[in-house]
Short mmCIF file of C-alpha atoms in Angstrom, two decimals:
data_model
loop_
_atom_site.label_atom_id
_atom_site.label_comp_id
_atom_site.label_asym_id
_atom_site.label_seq_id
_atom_site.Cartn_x
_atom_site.Cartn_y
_atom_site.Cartn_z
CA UNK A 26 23.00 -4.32 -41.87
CA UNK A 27 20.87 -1.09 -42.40
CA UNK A 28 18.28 0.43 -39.96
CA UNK A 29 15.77 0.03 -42.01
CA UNK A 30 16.39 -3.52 -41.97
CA UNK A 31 15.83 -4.00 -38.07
CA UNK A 32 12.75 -1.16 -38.03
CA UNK A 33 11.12 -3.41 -40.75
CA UNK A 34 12.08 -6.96 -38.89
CA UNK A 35 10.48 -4.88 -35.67
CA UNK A 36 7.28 -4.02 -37.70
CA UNK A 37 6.53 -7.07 -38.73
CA UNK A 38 6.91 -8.95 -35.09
CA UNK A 39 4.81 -6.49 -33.79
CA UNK A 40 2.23 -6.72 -36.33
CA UNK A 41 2.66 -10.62 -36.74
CA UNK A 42 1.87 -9.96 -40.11
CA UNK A 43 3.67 -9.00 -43.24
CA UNK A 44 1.12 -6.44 -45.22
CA UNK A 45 0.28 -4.48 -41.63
CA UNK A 46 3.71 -4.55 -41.23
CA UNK A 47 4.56 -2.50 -44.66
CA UNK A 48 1.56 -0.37 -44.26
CA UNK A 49 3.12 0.76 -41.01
CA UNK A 50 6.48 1.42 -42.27
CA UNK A 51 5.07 2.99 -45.56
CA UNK A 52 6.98 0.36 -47.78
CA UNK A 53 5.42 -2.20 -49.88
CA UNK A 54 5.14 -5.61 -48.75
CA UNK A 55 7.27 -7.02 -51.91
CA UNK A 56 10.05 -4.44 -50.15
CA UNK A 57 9.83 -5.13 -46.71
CA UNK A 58 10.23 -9.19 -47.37
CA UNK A 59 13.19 -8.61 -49.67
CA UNK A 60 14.72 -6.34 -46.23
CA UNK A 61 14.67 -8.73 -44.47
CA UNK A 62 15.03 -11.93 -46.14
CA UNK A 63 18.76 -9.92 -46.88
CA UNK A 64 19.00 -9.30 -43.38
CA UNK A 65 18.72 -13.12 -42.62
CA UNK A 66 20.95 -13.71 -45.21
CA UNK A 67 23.74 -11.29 -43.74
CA UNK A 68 22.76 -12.93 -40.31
CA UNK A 69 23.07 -16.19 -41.47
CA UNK A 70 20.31 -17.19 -39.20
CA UNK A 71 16.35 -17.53 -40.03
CA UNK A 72 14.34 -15.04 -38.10
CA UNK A 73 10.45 -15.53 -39.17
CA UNK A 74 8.79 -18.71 -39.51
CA UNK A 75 6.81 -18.75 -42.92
CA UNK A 76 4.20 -20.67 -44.51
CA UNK A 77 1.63 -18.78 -46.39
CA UNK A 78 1.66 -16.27 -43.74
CA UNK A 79 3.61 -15.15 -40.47
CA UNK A 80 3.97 -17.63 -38.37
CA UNK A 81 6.29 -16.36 -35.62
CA UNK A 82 9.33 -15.59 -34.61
CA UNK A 83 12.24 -18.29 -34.90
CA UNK A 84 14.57 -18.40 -31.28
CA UNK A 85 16.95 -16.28 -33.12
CA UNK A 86 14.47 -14.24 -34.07
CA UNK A 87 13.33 -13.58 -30.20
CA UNK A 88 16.87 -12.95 -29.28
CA UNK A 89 17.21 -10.72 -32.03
CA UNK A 90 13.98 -8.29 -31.69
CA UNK A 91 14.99 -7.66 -28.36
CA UNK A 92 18.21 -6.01 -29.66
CA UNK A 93 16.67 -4.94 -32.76
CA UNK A 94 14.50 -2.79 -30.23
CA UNK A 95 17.66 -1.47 -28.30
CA UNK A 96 19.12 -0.79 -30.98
CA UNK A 97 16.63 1.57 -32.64
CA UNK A 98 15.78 3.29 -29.31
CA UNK A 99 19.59 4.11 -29.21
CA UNK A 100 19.91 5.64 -32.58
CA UNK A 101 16.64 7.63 -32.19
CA UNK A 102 18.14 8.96 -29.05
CA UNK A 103 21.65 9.58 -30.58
CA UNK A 104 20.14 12.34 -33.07
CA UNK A 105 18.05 13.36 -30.41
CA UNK A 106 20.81 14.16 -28.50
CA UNK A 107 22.46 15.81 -31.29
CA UNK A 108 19.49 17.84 -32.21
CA UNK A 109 19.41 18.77 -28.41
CA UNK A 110 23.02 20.45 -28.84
CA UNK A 111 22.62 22.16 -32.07
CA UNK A 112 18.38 23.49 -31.03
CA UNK A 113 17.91 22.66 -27.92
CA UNK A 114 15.58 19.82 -26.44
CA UNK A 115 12.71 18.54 -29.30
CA UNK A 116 10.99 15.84 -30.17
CA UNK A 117 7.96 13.70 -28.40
CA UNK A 118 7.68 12.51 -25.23
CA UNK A 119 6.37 9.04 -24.79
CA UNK A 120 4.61 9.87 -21.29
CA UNK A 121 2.47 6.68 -19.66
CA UNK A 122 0.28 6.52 -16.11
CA UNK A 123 -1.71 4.23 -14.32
CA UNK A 124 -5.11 5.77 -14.68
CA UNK A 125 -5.38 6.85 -11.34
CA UNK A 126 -2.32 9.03 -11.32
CA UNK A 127 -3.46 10.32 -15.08
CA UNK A 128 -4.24 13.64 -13.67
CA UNK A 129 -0.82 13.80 -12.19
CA UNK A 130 1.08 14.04 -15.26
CA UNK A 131 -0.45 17.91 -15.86
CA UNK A 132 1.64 19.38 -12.65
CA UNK A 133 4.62 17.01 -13.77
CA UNK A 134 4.49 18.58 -17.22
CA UNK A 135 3.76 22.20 -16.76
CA UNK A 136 7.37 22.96 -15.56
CA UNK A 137 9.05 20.98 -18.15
CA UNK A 138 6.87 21.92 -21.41
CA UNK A 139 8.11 25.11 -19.79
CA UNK A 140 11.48 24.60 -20.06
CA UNK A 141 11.37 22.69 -23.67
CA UNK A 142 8.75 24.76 -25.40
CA UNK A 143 9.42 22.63 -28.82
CA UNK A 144 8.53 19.54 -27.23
CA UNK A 145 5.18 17.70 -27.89
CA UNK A 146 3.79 15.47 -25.10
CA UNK A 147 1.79 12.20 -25.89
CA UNK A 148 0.26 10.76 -22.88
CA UNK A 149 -0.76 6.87 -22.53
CA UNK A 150 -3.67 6.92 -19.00
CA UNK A 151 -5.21 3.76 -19.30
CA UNK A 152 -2.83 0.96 -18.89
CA UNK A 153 -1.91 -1.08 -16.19
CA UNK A 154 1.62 -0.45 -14.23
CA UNK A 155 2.75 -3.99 -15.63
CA UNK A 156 1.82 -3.16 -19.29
CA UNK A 157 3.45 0.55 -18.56
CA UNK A 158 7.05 -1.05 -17.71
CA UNK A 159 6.94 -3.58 -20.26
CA UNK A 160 5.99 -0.63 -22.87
CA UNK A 161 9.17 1.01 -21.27
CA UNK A 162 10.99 -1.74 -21.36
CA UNK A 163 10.77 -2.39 -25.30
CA UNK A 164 11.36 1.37 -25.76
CA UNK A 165 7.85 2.57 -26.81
CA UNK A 166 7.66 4.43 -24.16
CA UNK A 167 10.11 7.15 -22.81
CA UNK A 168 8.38 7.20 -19.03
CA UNK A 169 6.09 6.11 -16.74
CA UNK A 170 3.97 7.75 -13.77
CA UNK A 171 3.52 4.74 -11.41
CA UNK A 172 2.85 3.13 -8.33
CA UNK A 173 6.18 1.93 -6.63
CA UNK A 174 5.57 -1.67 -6.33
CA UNK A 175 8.09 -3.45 -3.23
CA UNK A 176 9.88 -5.51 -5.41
CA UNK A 177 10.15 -2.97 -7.66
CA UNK A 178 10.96 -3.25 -11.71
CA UNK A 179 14.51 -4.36 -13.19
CA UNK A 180 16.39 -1.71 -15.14
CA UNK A 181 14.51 0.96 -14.09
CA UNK A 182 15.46 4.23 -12.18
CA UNK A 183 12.70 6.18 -10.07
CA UNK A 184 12.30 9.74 -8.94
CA UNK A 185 9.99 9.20 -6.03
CA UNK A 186 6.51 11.68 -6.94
CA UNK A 187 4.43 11.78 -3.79
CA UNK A 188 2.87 9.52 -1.45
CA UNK A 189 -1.55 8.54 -2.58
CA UNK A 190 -3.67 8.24 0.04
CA UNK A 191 -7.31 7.96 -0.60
CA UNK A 192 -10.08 9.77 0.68
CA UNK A 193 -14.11 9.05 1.07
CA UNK A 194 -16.11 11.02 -1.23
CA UNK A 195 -19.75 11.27 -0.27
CA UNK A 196 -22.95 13.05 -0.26
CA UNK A 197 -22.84 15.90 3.39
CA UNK A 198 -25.83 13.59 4.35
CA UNK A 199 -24.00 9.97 4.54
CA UNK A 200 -21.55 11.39 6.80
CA UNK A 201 -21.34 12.66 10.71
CA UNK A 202 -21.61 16.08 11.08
CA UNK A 203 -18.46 18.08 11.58
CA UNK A 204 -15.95 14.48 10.65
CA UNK A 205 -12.84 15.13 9.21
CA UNK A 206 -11.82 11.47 8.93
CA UNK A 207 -14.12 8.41 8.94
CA UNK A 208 -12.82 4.72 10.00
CA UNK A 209 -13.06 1.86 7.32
CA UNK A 210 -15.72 0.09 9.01
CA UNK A 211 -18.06 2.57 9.01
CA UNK A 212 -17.58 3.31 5.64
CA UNK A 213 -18.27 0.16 4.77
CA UNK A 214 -21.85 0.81 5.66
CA UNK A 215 -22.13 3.32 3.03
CA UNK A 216 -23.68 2.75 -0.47
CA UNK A 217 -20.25 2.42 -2.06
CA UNK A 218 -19.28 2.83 -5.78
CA UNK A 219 -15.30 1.69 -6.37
CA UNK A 220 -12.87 1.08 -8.72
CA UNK A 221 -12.84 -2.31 -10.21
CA UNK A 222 -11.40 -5.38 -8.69
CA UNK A 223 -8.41 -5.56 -11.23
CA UNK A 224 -7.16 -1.97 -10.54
CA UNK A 225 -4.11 -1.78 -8.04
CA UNK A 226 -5.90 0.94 -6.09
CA UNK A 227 -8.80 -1.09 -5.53
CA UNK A 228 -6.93 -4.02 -4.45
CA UNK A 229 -5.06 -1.81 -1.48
CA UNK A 230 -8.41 -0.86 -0.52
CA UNK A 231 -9.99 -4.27 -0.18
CA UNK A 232 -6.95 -5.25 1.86
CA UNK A 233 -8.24 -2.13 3.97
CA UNK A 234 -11.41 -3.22 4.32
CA UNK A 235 -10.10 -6.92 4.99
CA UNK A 236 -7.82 -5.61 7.75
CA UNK A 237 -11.67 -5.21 9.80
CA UNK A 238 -12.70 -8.39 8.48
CA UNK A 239 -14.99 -6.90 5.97
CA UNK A 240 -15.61 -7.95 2.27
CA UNK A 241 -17.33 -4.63 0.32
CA UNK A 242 -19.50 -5.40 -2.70
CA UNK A 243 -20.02 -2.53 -4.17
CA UNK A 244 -22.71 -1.81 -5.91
CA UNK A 245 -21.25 0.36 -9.03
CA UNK A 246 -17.65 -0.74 -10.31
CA UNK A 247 -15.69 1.49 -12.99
CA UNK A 248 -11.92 1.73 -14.41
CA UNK A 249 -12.52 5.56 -14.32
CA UNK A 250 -12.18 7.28 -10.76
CA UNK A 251 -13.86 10.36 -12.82
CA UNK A 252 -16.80 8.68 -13.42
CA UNK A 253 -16.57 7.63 -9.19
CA UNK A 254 -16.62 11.39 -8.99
CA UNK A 255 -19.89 11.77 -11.28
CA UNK A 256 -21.29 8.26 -8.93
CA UNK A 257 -20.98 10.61 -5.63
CA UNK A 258 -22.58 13.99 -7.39
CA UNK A 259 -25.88 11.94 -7.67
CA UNK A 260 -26.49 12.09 -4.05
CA UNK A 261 -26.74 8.37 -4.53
CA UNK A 262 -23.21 6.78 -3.80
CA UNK A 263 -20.71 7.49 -1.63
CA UNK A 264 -16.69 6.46 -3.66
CA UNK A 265 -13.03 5.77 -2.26
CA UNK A 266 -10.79 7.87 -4.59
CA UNK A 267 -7.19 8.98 -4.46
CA UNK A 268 -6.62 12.37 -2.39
CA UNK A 269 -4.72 13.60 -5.64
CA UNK A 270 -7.85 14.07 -7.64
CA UNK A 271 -9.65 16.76 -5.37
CA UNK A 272 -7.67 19.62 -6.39
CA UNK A 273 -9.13 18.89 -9.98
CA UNK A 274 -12.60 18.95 -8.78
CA UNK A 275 -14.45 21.34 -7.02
CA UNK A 276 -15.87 20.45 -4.24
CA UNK A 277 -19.34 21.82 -5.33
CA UNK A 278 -23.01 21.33 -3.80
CA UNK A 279 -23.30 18.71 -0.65
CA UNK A 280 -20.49 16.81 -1.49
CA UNK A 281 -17.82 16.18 1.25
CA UNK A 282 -14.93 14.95 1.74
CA UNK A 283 -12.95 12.95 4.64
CA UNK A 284 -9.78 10.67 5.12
CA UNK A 285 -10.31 7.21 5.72
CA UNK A 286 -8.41 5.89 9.16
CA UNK A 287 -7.07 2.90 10.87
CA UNK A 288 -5.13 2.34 8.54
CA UNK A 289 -4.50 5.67 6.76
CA UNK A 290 -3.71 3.83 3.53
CA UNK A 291 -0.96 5.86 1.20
CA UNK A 292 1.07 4.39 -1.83
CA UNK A 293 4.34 5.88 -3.47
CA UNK A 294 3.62 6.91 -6.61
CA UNK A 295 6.87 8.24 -8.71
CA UNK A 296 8.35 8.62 -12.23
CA UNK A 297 10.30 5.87 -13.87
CA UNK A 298 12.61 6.03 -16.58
CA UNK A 299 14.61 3.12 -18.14
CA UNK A 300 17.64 2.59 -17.37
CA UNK A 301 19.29 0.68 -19.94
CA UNK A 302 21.60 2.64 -22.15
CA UNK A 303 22.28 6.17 -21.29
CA UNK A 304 18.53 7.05 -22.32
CA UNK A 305 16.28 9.97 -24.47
CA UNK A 306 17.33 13.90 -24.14
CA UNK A 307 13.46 13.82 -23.27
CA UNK A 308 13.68 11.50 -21.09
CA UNK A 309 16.35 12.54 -18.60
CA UNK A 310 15.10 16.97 -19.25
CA UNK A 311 11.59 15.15 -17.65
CA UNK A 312 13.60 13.73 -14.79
CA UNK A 313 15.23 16.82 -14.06
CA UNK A 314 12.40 18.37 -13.70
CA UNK A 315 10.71 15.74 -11.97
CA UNK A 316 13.53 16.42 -8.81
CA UNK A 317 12.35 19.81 -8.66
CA UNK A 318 9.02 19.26 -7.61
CA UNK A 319 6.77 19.18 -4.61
CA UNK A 320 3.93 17.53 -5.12
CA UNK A 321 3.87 15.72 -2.05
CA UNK A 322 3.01 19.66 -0.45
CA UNK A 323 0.40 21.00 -2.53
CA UNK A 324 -1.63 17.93 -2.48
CA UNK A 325 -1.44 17.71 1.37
CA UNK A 326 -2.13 21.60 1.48
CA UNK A 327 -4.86 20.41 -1.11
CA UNK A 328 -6.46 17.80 1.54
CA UNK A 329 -6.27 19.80 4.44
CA UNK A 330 -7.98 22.30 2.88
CA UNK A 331 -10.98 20.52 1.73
CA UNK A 332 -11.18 18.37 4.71
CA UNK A 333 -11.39 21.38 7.00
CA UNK A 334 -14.66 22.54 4.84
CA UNK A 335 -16.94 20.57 6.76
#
């Protein structure tokens, strides 16, 4: 059994479909069937169901990508590490957030692109914390910035970040003169543009809003808590938004903000790194790192700042 073998078997389930497949691995598609019709052989076992195109995987062939995956992620790591001894840390890190922490990953990275100056960074901002773990979890991604969920995420180890709490971003006119904090009901009287209903952070703050008995519908919905930010620089909106974006934001013109009370609402947000097999060089320099940091202090220094301009 060869490598190449499993990476084209991978290809192809991922793909579901044999030319994409051998595009992707830069093969031809007469080359990629022969891999693995040998690999079957040497298996003993059918893997892909055929007819005059893919149609799926065979139950060996489920078992068998899961490994496949493993098994690739382990290799790639093994010269990694090697490379690591002989030059130093290199390669790419696979970096993922839940959009809402996406601006996060810029004070997480500074110290380690830092310390590894011949690593590149790709970062993945728009998915959801579900889609980030299973990404993890089949080794296409190296780690993820997200919300700590309480039942938490098998095989996974965590390196807790800092603790969200969100903040009401408004026009100086919507709000009471010389407030540092504003309760949930009366913000609920505000012309309110919010995240949309599908996006974690959204959800905590309707439970908010439904601890008072209140149901918001607000009148401008958007995946992007940047564009929330554009929403309250109209003068027309006020927006709910996590405390960690304001030090990326100038608090310019008439725009204020204050912390929301009873409840104060916070989530744990940290970094998460698989923990099956003994993992990327990447991976664990990013954790190290990670330990070293305080981001739960300069965003609270951040807050209190702002919140005092009033």
């Amino acid at each position: 059994m060869l490598f190449r073998q499993l990476e084209y078997f991978v290809a192809v389930a991922q793909e579901r479909h044999f030319a994409r497949a051998a595009e992707k691995c830069y093969v031809s598609q007469p080359a990629l069937s022969a891999a693995i019709a040998k690999l079957e052989r040497e298996l003993n076992v059918t893997l892909i169901n055929r007819g005059h195109s893919f149609e799926g995987l065979t139950p060996e062939g489920e078992r068998l990508v899961v490994w496949a995956k493993r098994i690739l992620a382990e290799h790639d790591a093994f010269k990694a590490e090697v490379d690591a001894v002989r030059s130093g840390v290199t390669g790419t890190l696979r970096l993922g957030t839940v959009p809402t922490a996406s601006t996060t990953a810029s004070l997480v990275l500074s110290a380690f692109c830092s310390a590894h100056p011949l690593v590149k960074v790709q970062i993945r901002s728009r998915l959801a914390a579900t889609e980030l773990y299973r990404r993890m979890a089949d080794f296409e991604l190296d780690a993820v910035i997200v919300h700590v969920a309480p039942d938490g995420a098998d095989e996974v180890d965590l390196v807790p970040l800092y603790d969200e709490h969100y903040v009401l971003l408004a026009p100086a006119d919507m709000l009471p003169a010389g407030a540092s904090s504003l309760a949930w009901p009366d913000a609920a009287q505000l012309p309110l543009a919010l995240l949309t209903p599908g996006m974690r952070d959204r959800q905590m703050i309707d439970r908010a809003f439904a601890d008072h008995s209140i149901a918001v519908t607000p009148q401008v919905e958007t995946d992007s808590v940047a564009s929330l930010f554009a929403q309250a620089a109209t003068g027309d909106w006020a927006c709910i938004v996590p405390h960690t974006w304001l030090w990326t934001n100038p608090m310019g013109g008439d725009l204020r903000a204050v912390e929301l009370s009873d409840p104060k609402l916070t989530a744990q947000v940290a970094l998460a790194t698989n923990s099956a097999g003994p993992g990327s060089p990447v991976a664990r320099a990013l954790t190290a790192s990670a330990k070293g940091l305080a981001l739960h202090e300069f965003f609270d220094d951040q807050l209190a700042e702002i919140t005092r301009r009033r």
